[in-house]
Amino acid sequence: MEKDIFCKIIDGEIPCYKIYEDQDVLAFLDISQVTKGHVLVVPKEHYETFLSTPQETMHKVMDIAQRIGQVEIKLLGAKGVNILTNCYEAAGQSVPHFHVHVIPRYEKRDGFILEMKDNSKGLNLPQLAEDIKNTL
Ligand code: 5GP
């Protein structure tokens, strides 16, 4: 199977601007810099998405994402941070290797747009909640 781009970065075949590295986790600047300081945090072991990553590894990645978010507020003067991970193409994932985006936010129109519409009309919320709860 062809290596994904993050596996190549982890193996040193493609350069990156490293922010953090340990045995299990690597963090580096996203090439697109949606906002200044946009960082990606990835596990060194290959897992396709957040959903298929073992809990211990997922926690290590999230720990580093949290620390980087804190630094972005302190150092870069960000007013907020979006921490997100896209799972599968339908959710916007373009690189099939679990990664967490840490995106500092400076103002509402700073390059990052996340729109959440209210589509609750017509849904049976008690039933929906019950179904999800019973499958957890
Ligand atoms: P996704 O769309 O999968 O959630 O995010 C993938 C991210 O990887 C994008 O924000 C994109 O800019 C970033 N990216 C893609 N290729 C490279 C690369 O070669 N180097 C770095 N540093 N980031 C990359």
mmCIF file with all atom_site columns, C-alpha atoms in Angstrom, residues 79 88 119:
data_model
loop_
_atom_site.group_PDB
_atom_site.id
_atom_site.type_symbol
_atom_site.label_atom_id
_atom_site.label_alt_id
_atom_site.label_comp_id
_atom_site.label_asym_id
_atom_site.label_entity_id
_atom_site.label_seq_id
_atom_site.pdbx_PDB_ins_code
_atom_site.Cartn_x
_atom_site.Cartn_y
_atom_site.Cartn_z
_atom_site.occupancy
_atom_site.B_iso_or_equiv
_atom_site.pdbx_formal_charge
_atom_site.auth_seq_id
_atom_site.auth_comp_id
_atom_site.auth_asym_id
_atom_site.auth_atom_id
_atom_site.pdbx_PDB_model_num
ATOM 1 C CA . LYS A 1 79  ? -8.372  34.807 21.049 1.00 0.00 ? 79  LYS A CA 1
ATOM 2 C CA . TYR A 1 88  ? -13.375 10.064 6.506  1.00 0.00 ? 88  TYR A CA 1
ATOM 3 C CA . ASN A 1 119 ? -31.450 21.118 11.155 1.00 0.00 ? 119 ASN A CA 1
#
